[in-house]
mmCIF file of C-alpha atoms and ligand atoms in Angstrom:
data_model
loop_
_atom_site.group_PDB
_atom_site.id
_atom_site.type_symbol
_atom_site.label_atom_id
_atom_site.label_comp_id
_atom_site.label_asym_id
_atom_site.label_seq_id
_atom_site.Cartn_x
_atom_site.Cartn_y
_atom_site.Cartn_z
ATOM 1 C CA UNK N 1 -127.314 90.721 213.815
ATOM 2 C CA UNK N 2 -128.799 88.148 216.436
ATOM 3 C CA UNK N 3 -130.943 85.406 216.523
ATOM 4 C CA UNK N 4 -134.664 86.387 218.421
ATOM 5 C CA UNK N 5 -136.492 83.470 220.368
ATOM 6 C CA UNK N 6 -139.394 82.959 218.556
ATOM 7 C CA UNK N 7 -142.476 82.336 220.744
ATOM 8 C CA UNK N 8 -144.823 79.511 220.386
ATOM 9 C CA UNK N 9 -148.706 78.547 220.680
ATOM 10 C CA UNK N 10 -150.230 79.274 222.630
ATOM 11 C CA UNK N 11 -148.344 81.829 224.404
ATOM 12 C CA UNK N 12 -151.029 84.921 224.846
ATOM 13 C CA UNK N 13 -147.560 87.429 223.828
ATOM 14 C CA UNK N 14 -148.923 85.685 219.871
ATOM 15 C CA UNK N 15 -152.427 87.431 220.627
ATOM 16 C CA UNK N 16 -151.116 90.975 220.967
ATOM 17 C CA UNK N 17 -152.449 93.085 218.173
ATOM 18 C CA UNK N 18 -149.658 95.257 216.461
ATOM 19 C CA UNK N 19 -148.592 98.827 216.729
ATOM 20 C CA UNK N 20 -147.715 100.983 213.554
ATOM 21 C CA UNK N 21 -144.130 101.921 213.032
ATOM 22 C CA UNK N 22 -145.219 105.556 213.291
ATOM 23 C CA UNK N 23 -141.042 106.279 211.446
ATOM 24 C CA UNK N 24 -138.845 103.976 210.180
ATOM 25 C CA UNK N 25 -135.293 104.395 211.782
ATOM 26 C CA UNK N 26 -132.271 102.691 212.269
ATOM 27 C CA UNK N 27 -133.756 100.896 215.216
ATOM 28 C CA UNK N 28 -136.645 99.382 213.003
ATOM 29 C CA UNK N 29 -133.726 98.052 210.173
ATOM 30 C CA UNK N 30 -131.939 96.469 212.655
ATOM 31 C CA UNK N 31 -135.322 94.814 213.827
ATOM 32 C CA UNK N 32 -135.617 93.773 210.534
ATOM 33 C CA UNK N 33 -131.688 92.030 209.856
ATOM 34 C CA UNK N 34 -132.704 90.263 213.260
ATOM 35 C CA UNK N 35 -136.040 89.125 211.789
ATOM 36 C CA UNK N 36 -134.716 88.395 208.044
ATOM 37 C CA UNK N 37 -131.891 85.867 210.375
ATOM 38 C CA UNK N 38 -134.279 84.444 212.362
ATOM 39 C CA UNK N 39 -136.631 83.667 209.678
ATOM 40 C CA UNK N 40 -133.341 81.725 207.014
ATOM 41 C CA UNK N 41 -132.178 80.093 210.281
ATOM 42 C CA UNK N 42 -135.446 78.770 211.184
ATOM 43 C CA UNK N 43 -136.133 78.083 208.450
ATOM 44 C CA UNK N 44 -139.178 79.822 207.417
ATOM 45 C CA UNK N 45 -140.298 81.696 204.277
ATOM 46 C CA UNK N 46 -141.765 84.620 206.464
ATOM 47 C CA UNK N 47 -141.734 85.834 209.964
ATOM 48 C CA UNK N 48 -143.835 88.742 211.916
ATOM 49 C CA UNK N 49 -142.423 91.013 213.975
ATOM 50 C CA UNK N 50 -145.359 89.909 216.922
ATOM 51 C CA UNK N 51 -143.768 86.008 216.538
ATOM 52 C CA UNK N 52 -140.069 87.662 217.827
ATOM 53 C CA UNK N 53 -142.345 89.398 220.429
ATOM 54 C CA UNK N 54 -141.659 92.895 218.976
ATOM 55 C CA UNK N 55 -145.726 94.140 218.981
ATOM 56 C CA UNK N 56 -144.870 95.981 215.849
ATOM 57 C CA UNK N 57 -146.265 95.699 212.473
ATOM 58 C CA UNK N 58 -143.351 94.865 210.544
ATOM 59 C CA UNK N 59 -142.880 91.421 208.348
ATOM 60 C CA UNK N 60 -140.296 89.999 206.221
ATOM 61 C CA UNK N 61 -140.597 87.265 203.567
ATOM 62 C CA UNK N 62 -137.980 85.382 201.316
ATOM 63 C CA UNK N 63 -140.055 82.774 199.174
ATOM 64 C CA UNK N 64 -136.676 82.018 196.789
ATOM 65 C CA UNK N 65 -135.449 79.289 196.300
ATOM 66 C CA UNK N 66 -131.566 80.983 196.711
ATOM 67 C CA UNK N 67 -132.985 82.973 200.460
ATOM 68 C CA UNK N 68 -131.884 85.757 198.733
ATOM 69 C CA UNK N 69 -134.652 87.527 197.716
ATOM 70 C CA UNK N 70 -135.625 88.937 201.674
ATOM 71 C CA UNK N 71 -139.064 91.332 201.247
ATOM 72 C CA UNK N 72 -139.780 94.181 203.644
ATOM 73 C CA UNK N 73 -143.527 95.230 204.912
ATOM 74 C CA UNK N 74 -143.899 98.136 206.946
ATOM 75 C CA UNK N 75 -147.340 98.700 207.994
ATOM 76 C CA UNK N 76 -148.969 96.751 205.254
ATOM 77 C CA UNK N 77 -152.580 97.476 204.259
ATOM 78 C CA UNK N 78 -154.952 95.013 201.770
ATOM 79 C CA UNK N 79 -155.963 97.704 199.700
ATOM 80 C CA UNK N 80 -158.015 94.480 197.230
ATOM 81 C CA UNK N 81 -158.333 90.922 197.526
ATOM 82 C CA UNK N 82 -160.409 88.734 195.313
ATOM 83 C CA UNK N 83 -160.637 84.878 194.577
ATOM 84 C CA UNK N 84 -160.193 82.295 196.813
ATOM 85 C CA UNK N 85 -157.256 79.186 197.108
ATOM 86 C CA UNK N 86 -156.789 76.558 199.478
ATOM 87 C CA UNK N 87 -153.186 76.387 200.646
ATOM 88 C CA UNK N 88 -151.419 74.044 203.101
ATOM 89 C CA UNK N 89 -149.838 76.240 205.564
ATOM 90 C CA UNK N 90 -147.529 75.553 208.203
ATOM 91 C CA UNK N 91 -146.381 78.099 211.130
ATOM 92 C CA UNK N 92 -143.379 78.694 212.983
ATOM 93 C CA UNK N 93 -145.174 79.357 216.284
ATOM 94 C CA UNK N 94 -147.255 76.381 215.767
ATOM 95 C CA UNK N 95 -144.713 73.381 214.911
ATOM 96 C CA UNK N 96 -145.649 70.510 213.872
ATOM 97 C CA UNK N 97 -149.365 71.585 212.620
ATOM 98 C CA UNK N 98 -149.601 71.622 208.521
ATOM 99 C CA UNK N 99 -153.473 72.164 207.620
ATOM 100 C CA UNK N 100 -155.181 73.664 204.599
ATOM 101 C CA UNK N 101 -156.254 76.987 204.980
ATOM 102 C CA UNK N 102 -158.629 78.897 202.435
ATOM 103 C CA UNK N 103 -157.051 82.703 201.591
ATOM 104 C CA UNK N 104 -158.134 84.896 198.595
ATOM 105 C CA UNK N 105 -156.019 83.793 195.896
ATOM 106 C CA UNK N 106 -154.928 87.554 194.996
ATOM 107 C CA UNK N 107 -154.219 90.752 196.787
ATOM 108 C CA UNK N 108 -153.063 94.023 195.844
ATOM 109 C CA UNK N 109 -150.597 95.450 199.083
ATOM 110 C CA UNK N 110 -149.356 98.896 200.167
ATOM 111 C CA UNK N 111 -146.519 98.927 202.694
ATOM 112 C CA UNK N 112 -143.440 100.992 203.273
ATOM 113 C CA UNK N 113 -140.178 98.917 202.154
ATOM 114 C CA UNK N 114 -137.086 99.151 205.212
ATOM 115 C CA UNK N 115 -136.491 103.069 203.648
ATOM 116 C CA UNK N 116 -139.523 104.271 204.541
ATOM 117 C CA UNK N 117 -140.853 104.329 201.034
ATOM 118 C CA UNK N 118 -144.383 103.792 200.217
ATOM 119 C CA UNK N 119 -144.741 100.323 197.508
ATOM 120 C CA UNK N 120 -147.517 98.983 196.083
ATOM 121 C CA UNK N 121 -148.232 95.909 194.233
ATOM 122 C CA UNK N 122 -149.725 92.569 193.826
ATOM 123 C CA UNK N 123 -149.361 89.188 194.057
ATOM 124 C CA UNK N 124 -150.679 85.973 194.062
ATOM 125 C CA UNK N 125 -149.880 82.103 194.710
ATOM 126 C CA UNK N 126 -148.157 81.177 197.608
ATOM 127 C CA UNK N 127 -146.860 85.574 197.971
ATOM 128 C CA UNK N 128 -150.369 86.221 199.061
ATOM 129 C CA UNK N 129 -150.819 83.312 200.973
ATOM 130 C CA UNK N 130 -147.794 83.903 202.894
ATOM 131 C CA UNK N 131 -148.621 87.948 203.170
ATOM 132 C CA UNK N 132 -152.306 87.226 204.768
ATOM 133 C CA UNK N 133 -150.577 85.089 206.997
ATOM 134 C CA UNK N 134 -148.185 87.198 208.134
ATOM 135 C CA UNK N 135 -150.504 89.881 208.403
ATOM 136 C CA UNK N 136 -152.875 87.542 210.475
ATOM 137 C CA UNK N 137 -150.196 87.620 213.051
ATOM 138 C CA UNK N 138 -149.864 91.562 213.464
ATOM 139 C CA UNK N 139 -153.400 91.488 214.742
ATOM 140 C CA UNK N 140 -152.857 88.408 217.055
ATOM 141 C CA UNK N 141 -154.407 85.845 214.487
ATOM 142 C CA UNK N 142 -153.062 81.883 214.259
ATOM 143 C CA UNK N 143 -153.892 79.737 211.046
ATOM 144 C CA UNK N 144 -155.159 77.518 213.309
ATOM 145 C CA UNK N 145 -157.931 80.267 214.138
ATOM 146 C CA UNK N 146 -159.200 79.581 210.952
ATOM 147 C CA UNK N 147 -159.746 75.940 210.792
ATOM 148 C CA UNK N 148 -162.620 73.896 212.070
ATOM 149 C CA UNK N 149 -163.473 73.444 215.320
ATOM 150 C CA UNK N 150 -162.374 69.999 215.839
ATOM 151 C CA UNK N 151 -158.962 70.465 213.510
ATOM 152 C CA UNK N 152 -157.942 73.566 215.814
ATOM 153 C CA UNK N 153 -158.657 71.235 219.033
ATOM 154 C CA UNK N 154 -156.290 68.572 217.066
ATOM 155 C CA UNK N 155 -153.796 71.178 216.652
ATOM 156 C CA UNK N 156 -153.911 72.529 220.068
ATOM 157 C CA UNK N 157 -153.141 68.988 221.148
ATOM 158 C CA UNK N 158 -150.472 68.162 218.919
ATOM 159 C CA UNK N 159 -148.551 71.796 219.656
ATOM 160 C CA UNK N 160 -148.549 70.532 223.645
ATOM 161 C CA UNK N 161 -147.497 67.068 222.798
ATOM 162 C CA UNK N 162 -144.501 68.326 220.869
ATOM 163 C CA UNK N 163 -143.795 71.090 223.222
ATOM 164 C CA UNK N 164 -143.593 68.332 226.084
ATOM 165 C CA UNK N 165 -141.338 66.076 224.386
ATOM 166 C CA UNK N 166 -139.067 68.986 223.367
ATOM 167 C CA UNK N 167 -139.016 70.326 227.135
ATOM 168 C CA UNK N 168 -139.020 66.666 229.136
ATOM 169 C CA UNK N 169 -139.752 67.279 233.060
ATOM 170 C CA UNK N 170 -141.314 70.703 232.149
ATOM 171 C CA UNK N 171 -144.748 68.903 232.301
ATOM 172 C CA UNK N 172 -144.818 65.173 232.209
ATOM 173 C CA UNK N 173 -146.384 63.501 229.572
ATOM 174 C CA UNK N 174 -149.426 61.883 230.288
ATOM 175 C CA UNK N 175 -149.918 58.030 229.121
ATOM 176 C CA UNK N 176 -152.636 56.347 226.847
ATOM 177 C CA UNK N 177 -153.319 58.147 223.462
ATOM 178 C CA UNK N 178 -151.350 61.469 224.373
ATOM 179 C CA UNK N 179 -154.274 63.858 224.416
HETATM 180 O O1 LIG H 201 -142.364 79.163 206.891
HETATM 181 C C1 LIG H 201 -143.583 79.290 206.728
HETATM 182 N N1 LIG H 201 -144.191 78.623 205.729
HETATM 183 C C2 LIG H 201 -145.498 78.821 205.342
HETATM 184 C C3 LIG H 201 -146.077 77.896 204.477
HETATM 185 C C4 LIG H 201 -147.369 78.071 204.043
HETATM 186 C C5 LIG H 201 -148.097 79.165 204.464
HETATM 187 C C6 LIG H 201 -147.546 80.085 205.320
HETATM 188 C C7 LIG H 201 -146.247 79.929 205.761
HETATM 189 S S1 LIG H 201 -145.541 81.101 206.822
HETATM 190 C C8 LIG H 201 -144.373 80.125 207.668
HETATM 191 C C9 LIG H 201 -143.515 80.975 208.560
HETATM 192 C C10 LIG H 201 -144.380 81.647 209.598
HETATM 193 O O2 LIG H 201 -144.862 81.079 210.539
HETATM 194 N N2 LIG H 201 -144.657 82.897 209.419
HETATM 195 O O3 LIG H 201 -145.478 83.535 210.254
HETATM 196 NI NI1 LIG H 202 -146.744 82.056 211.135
#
């Protein structure tokens, strides 16, 4: 098992759209154990394979309250989505930003599970929100892509603020209101 760097807005690696997992091998459940340690060390309650920069559409999820509940989606598909919810979502590529972003409220989901076997199901609540997020990132997508104009520019600003005072002398900060 091993911890993978997890990269951050707005590195262009975060815009690569994913590549099936055209079989599911040893190679891809070992991808997986690194993502599922990553994601419980971060913490997070989900983590896609494109945020590790692996360009592969694989995603993991533990929304428990215990972490041990860790789901696998190979490949997903939204085979149905209906209503709509407005959820404040966060981002481990993006910390520090918390907006509200609107998601249908269900969706039904086909994926293979870290076997190779084909599941289907639905959910709801903060499962789907998390899933369409997730699922944003295998084709390159940031929940700050769907905000307003002027929230994303507030976001962009905020994620180079932090990033600056986490890495001082990387690129000084510049003075009066930090923008
Ligand atoms: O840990 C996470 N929490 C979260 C909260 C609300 C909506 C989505 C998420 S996903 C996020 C982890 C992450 O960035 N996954 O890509
Ligand atoms: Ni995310």
């Amino acid at each position: 098992m091993a911890l993978l760097p997890i990269l951050e807005f707005p590195d262009a690696r975060l815009r690569i759209k994913a590549q099936p997992v055209s079989k599911v091998t040893e190679e891809t459940r070992q991808l997986i154990d690194d993502m599922l340690e990553t994601m419980y060390a971060a913490p997070g309650i989900g983590l896609a394979a494109t945020q590790v920069n692996i360009p592969q559409c694989v995603l993991v999820l533990d929304l428990s309250e215990e972490k041990n509940e860790p789901l696998v989606l190979i490949n997903p598909e939204l085979l149905h989505r209906e209503g709509q919810e407005e959820t404040e979502e966060g981002c481990l590529s993006v910390p520090g930003v918390f907006e509200k972003v609107k998601r249908a409220e269900k969706i039904k989901v086909k994926a293979l599970n870290r076997d190779g076997a084909v599941q289907e199901f639905e959910a709801e609540g903060l499962l789907a929100v998390c899933i369409q997020h997730e699922m944003d990132h295998l084709v390159g997508k940031l929940f700050v892509d769907l905000l307003s104009p002027l929230k994303r520019q507030l976001a962009r600003k905020k994620a180079r603020k932090d990033q600056r005072q986490r890495e001082p002398g990387a690129s000084p900060a510049k003075s009066g209101r930090g923008l």
